[in-house]
Coordinates of C-alpha atoms and ligand atoms in Angstrom, one line a residue:
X1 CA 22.2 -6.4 42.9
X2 CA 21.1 -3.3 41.4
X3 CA 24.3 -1.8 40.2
X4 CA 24.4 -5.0 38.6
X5 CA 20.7 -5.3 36.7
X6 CA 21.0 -1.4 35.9
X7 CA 24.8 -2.8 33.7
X8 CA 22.7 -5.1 32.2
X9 CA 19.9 -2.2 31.2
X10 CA 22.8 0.0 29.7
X11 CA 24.1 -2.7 27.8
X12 CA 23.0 -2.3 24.7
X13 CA 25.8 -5.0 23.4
X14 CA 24.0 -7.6 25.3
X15 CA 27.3 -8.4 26.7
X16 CA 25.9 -11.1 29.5
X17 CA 23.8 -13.2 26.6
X18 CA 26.8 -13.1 24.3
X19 CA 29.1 -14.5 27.2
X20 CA 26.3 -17.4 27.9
X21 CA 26.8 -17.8 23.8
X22 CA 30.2 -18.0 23.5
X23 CA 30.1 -20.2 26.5
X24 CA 29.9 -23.1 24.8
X25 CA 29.4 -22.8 20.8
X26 CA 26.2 -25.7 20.7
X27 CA 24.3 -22.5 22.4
X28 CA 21.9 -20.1 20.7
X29 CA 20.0 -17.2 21.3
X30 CA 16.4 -16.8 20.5
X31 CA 15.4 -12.7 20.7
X32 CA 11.3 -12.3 21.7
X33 CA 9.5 -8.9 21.5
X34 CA 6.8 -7.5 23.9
X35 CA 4.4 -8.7 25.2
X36 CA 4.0 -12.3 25.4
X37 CA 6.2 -15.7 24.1
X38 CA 6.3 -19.2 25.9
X39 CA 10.0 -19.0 26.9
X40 CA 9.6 -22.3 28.5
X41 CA 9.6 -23.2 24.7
X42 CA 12.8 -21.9 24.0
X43 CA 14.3 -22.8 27.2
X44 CA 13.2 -26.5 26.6
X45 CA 15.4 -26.8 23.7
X46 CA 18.6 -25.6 25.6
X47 CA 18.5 -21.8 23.7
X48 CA 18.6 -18.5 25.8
X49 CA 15.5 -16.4 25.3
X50 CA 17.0 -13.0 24.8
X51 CA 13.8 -10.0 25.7
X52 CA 14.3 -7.1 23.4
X53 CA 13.0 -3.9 24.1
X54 CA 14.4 -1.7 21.5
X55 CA 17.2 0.6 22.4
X56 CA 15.5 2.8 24.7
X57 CA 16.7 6.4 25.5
X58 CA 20.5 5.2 25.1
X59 CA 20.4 4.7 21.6
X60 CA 20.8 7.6 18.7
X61 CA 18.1 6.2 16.0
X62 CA 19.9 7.3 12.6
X63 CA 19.2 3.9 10.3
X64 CA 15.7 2.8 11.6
X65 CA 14.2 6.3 10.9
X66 CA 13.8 5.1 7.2
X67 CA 12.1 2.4 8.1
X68 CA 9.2 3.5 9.5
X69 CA 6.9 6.7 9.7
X70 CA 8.1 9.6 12.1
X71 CA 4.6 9.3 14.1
X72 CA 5.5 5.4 14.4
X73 CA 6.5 4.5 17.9
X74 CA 10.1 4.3 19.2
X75 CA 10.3 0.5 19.8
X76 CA 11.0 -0.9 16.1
X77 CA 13.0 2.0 14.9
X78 CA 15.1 1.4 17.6
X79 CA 15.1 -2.3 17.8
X80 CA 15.7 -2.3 13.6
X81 CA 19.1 0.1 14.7
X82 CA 20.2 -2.6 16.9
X83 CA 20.0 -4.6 14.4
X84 CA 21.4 -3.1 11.8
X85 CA 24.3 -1.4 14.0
X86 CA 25.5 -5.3 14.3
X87 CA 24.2 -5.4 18.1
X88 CA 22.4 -8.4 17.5
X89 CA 24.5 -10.6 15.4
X90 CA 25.0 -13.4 17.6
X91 CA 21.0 -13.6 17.9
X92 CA 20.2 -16.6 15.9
X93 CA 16.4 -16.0 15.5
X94 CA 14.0 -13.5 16.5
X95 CA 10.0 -14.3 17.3
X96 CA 7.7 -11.0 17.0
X97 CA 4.4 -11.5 18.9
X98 CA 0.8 -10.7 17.6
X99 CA 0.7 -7.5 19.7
X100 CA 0.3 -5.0 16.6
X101 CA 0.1 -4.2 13.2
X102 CA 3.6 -2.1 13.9
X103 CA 5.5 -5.8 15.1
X104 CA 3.9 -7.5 12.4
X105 CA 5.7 -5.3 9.9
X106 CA 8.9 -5.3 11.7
X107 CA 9.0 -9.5 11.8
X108 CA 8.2 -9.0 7.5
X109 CA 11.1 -6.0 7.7
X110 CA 13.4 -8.5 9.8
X111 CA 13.5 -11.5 7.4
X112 CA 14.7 -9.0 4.8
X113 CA 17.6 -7.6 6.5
X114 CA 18.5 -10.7 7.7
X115 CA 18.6 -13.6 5.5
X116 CA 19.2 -16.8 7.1
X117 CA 18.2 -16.0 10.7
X118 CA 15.1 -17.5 11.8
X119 CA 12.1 -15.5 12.3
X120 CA 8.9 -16.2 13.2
X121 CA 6.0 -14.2 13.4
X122 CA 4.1 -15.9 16.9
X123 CA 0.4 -15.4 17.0
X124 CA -2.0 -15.7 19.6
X125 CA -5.6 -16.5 19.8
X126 CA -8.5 -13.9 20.2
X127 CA -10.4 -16.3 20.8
X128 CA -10.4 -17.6 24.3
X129 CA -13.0 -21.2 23.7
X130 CA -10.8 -24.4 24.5
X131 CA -12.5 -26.0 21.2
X132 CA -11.5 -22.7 19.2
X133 CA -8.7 -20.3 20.2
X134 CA -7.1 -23.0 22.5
X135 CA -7.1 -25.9 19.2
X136 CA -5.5 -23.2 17.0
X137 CA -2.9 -22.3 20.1
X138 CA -2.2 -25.2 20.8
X139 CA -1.4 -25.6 16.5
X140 CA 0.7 -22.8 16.8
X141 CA 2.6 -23.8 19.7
X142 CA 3.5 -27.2 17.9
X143 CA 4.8 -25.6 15.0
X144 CA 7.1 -23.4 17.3
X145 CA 9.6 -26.4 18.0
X146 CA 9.8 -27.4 14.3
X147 CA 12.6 -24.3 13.9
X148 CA 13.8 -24.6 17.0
X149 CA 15.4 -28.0 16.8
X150 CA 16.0 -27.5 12.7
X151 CA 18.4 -24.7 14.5
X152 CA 19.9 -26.6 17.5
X153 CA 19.6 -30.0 16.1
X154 CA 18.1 -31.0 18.9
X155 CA 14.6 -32.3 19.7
X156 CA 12.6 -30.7 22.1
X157 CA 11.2 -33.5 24.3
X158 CA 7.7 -33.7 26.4
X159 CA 9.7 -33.7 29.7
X160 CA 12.2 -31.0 28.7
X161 CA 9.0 -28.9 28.0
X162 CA 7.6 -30.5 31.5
X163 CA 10.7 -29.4 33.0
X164 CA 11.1 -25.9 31.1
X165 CA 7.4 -25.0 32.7
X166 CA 8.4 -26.1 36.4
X167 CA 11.7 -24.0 35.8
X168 CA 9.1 -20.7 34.3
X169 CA 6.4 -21.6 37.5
X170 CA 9.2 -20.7 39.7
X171 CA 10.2 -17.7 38.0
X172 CA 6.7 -16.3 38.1
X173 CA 6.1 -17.1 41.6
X174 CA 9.5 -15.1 42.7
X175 CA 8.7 -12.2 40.3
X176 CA 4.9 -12.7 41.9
X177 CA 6.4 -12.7 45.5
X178 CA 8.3 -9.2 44.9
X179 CA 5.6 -7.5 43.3
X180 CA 3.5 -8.3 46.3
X181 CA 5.9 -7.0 48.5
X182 CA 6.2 -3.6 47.1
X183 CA 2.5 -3.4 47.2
X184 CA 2.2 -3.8 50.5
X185 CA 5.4 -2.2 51.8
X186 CA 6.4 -0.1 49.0
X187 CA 8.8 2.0 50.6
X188 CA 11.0 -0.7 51.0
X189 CA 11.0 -1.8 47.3
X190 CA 11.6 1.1 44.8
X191 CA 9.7 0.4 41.8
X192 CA 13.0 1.7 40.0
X193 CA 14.6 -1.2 41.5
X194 CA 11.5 -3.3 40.6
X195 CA 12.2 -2.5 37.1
X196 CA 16.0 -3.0 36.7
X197 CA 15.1 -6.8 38.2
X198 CA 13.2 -7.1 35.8
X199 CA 15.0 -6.2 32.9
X200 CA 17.8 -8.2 34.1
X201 CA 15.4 -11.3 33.7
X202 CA 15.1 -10.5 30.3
X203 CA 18.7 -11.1 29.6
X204 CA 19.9 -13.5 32.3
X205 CA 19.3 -17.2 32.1
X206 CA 15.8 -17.8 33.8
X207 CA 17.7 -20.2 36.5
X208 CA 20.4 -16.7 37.2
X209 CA 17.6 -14.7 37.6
X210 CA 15.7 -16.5 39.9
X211 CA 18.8 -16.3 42.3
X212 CA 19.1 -12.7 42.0
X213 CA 15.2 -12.5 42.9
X214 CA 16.0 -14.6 45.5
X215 CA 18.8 -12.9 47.4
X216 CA 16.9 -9.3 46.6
X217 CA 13.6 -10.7 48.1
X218 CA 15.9 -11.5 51.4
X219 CA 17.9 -7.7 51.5
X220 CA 14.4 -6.1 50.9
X221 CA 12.9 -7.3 53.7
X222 CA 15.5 -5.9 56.2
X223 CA 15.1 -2.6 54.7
X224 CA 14.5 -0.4 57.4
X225 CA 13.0 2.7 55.1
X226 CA 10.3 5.1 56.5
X227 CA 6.8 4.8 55.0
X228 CA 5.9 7.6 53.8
X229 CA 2.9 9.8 52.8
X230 CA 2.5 8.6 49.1
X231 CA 0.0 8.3 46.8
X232 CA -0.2 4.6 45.7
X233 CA -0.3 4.7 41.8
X234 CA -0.9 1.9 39.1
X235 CA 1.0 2.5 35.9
X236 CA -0.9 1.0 33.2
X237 CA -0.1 0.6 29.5
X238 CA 3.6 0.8 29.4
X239 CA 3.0 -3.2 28.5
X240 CA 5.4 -2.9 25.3
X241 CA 7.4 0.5 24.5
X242 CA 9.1 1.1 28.0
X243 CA 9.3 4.2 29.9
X244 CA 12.7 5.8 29.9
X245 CA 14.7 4.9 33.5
X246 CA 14.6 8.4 34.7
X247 CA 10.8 8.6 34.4
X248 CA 9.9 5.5 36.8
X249 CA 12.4 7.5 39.2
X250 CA 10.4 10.5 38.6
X251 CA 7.3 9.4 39.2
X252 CA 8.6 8.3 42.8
X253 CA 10.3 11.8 43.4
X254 CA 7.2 13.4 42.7
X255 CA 5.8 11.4 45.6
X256 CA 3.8 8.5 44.3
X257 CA 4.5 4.6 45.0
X258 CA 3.7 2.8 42.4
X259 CA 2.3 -0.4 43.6
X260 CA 1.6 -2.2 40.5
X261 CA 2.7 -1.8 36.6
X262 CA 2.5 -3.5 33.1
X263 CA 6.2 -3.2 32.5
X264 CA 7.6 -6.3 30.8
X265 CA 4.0 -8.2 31.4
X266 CA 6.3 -11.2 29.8
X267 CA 7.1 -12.1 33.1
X268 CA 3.7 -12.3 34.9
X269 CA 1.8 -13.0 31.6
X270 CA 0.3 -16.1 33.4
X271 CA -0.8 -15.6 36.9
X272 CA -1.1 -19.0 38.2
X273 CA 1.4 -21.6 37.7
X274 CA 1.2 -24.3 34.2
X275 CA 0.6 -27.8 34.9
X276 CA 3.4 -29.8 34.5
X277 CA 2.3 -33.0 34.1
X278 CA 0.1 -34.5 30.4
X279 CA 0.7 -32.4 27.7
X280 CA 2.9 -29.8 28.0
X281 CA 2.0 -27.8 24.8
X282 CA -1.5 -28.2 25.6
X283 CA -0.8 -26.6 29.2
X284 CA 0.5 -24.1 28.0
X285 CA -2.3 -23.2 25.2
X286 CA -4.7 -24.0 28.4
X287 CA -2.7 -21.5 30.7
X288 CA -2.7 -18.5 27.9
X289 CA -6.6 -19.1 27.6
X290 CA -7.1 -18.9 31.1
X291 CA -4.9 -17.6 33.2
X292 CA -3.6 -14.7 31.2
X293 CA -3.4 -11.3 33.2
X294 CA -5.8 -9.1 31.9
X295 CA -4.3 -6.1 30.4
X296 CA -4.6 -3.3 27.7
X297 CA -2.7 -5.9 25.7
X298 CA -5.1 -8.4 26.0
X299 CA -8.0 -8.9 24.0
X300 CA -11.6 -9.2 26.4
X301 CA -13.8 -10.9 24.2
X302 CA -16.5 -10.5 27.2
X303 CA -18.0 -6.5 27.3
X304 CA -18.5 -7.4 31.5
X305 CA -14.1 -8.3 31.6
X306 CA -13.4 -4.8 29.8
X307 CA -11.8 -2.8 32.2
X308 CA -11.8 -5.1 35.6
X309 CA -7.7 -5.5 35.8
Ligands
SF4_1 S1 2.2 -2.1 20.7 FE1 2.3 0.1 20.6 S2 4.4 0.6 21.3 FE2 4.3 -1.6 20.7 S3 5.0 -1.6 18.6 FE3 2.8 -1.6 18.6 S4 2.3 0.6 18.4 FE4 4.4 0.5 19.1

């Protein structure tokens, strides 16, 4: 299972979401930045969401050095060079979350480089009232669908987006279920390992990965590994530009387990599962005000939240 997720982290063609692509030519591919997007939204209208996390430490960065300042993280330089080296052409649109001034640029730089894609530019309340935030969420999130379906011709039904949710509760409750077993019986789940999971779920179609969870879930508990005299660590703030492979392996070497992270918070964004049944867009605006994990990503609009997580 590993050899297989850590192919999927080298591949910086994207080889497994072309295949889905060329699968069937009705399919598209919508790319998502760190740190949060409703895939359910994208899944709902039959597209693969595709999570890019620039080009990491297996990428020379020659073009997207001229696009931004040197003292400008690595992310969108690298993510620009994947774009520009032609390793994203079969991505038919790209949504940049609200996590930074730096993304914000990159969604304007985007629509430049690449006429005719779609690209939109996903924002997210900082305001966390039902009657404020979670109205203009819930706005936003209704808009989402409009370029969706103008893309796939398709129209995103309630109960797709009903269904899409159920398919995303399960997802989270797997990826849930093996972060709780490496904290309690971390030498039996590598957080190396962790990590290549998850990037595969970045790439995979939501319903491959939750088999590949599945099956890892059921090896890791036979491990029979010794425990041994560890420091438990929490690695926070790695919730957007990732950590080079080498260094999560490091970290372990050194003698620490690290028992919980903020790599690709995509995945455990919302900690509880959405409602599936009413309105679907409004669960999900609900779920974002209220069941977000909190993070260094996240805004606290209450001084007495800052710093619990
Ligand atoms: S959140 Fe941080 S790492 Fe990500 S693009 Fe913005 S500045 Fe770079």
């Amino acid at each position: 299972i590993i050899a297989r997720c850590e192919a999927f982290y080298e591949d910086l063609d994207f080889t497994a979401a072309r295949e889905w692509k060329e699968a069937d030519p009705s399919r598209k591919v919508i790319a998502y930045m760190p740190v949060y997007v409703p895939r359910e939204i994208i899944h709902a209208a039959g597209m693969l969401p595709l999570g890019i996390m620039g080009g990491g430490d297996g990428l020379e960065v020659i073009h997207g050095d001229a696009y931004y300042q040197s003292y400008i993280c690595r992310i969108p330089r690298s993510t620009i060079e994947l774009g520009l080296s032609k390793r994203m052409d079969f991505v038919d649109g790209m949504l940049f979350p609200s996590i930074c001034d730096v993304i914000r640029n990159l969604s304007g730089m985007w629509k430049l480089l690449f006429p005719g894609k779609y690209v939109r530019y996903f924002d997210v309340p900082q305001n966390y009232k039902d009657e404020v935030g979670g109205s203009y969420y819930t706005n936003e999130l209704n808009e989402l669908p409009q370029g969706l379906e103008h893309l796939s011709g398709r129209k995103i039904t309630d109960d797709a987006l009903r269904a899409s949710i159920a398919v995303y509760n399960e997802n989270r409750k797997l990826v849930q279920a093996v972060y709780g077993l490496r904290s309690r019986e971390p030498w039996k789940v590598p957080s190396s390992e962790v990590y290549l999971l998850m990037r595969a779920g970045l790439v995979l179609p939501v319903e491959e990965h939750h088999q590949m969870l599945r099956d890892y879930l059921a090896a890791a508990e036979k491990v029979q590994a010794q425990k041994r005299d560890n420091c438990r660590v929490i690695i926070n703030g790695s919730f957007c530009e990732q950590p080079p492979l080498n260094l999560v392996k490091s970290i372990e070497l050194a003698g620490c387990y690290i028992v919980d992270d903020d790599y690709m918070i995509v995945h455990r964004w919302l900690r509880n599962p959405v409602s599936t049944s009413g309105d679907p867009m409004q669960n999900l605006s609900l779920a974002f005000l209220h069941e977000s994990i909190a993070t260094a990503a996240k805004y606290d609009d209450k001084e007495e939240d800052k710093g619990k997580y």
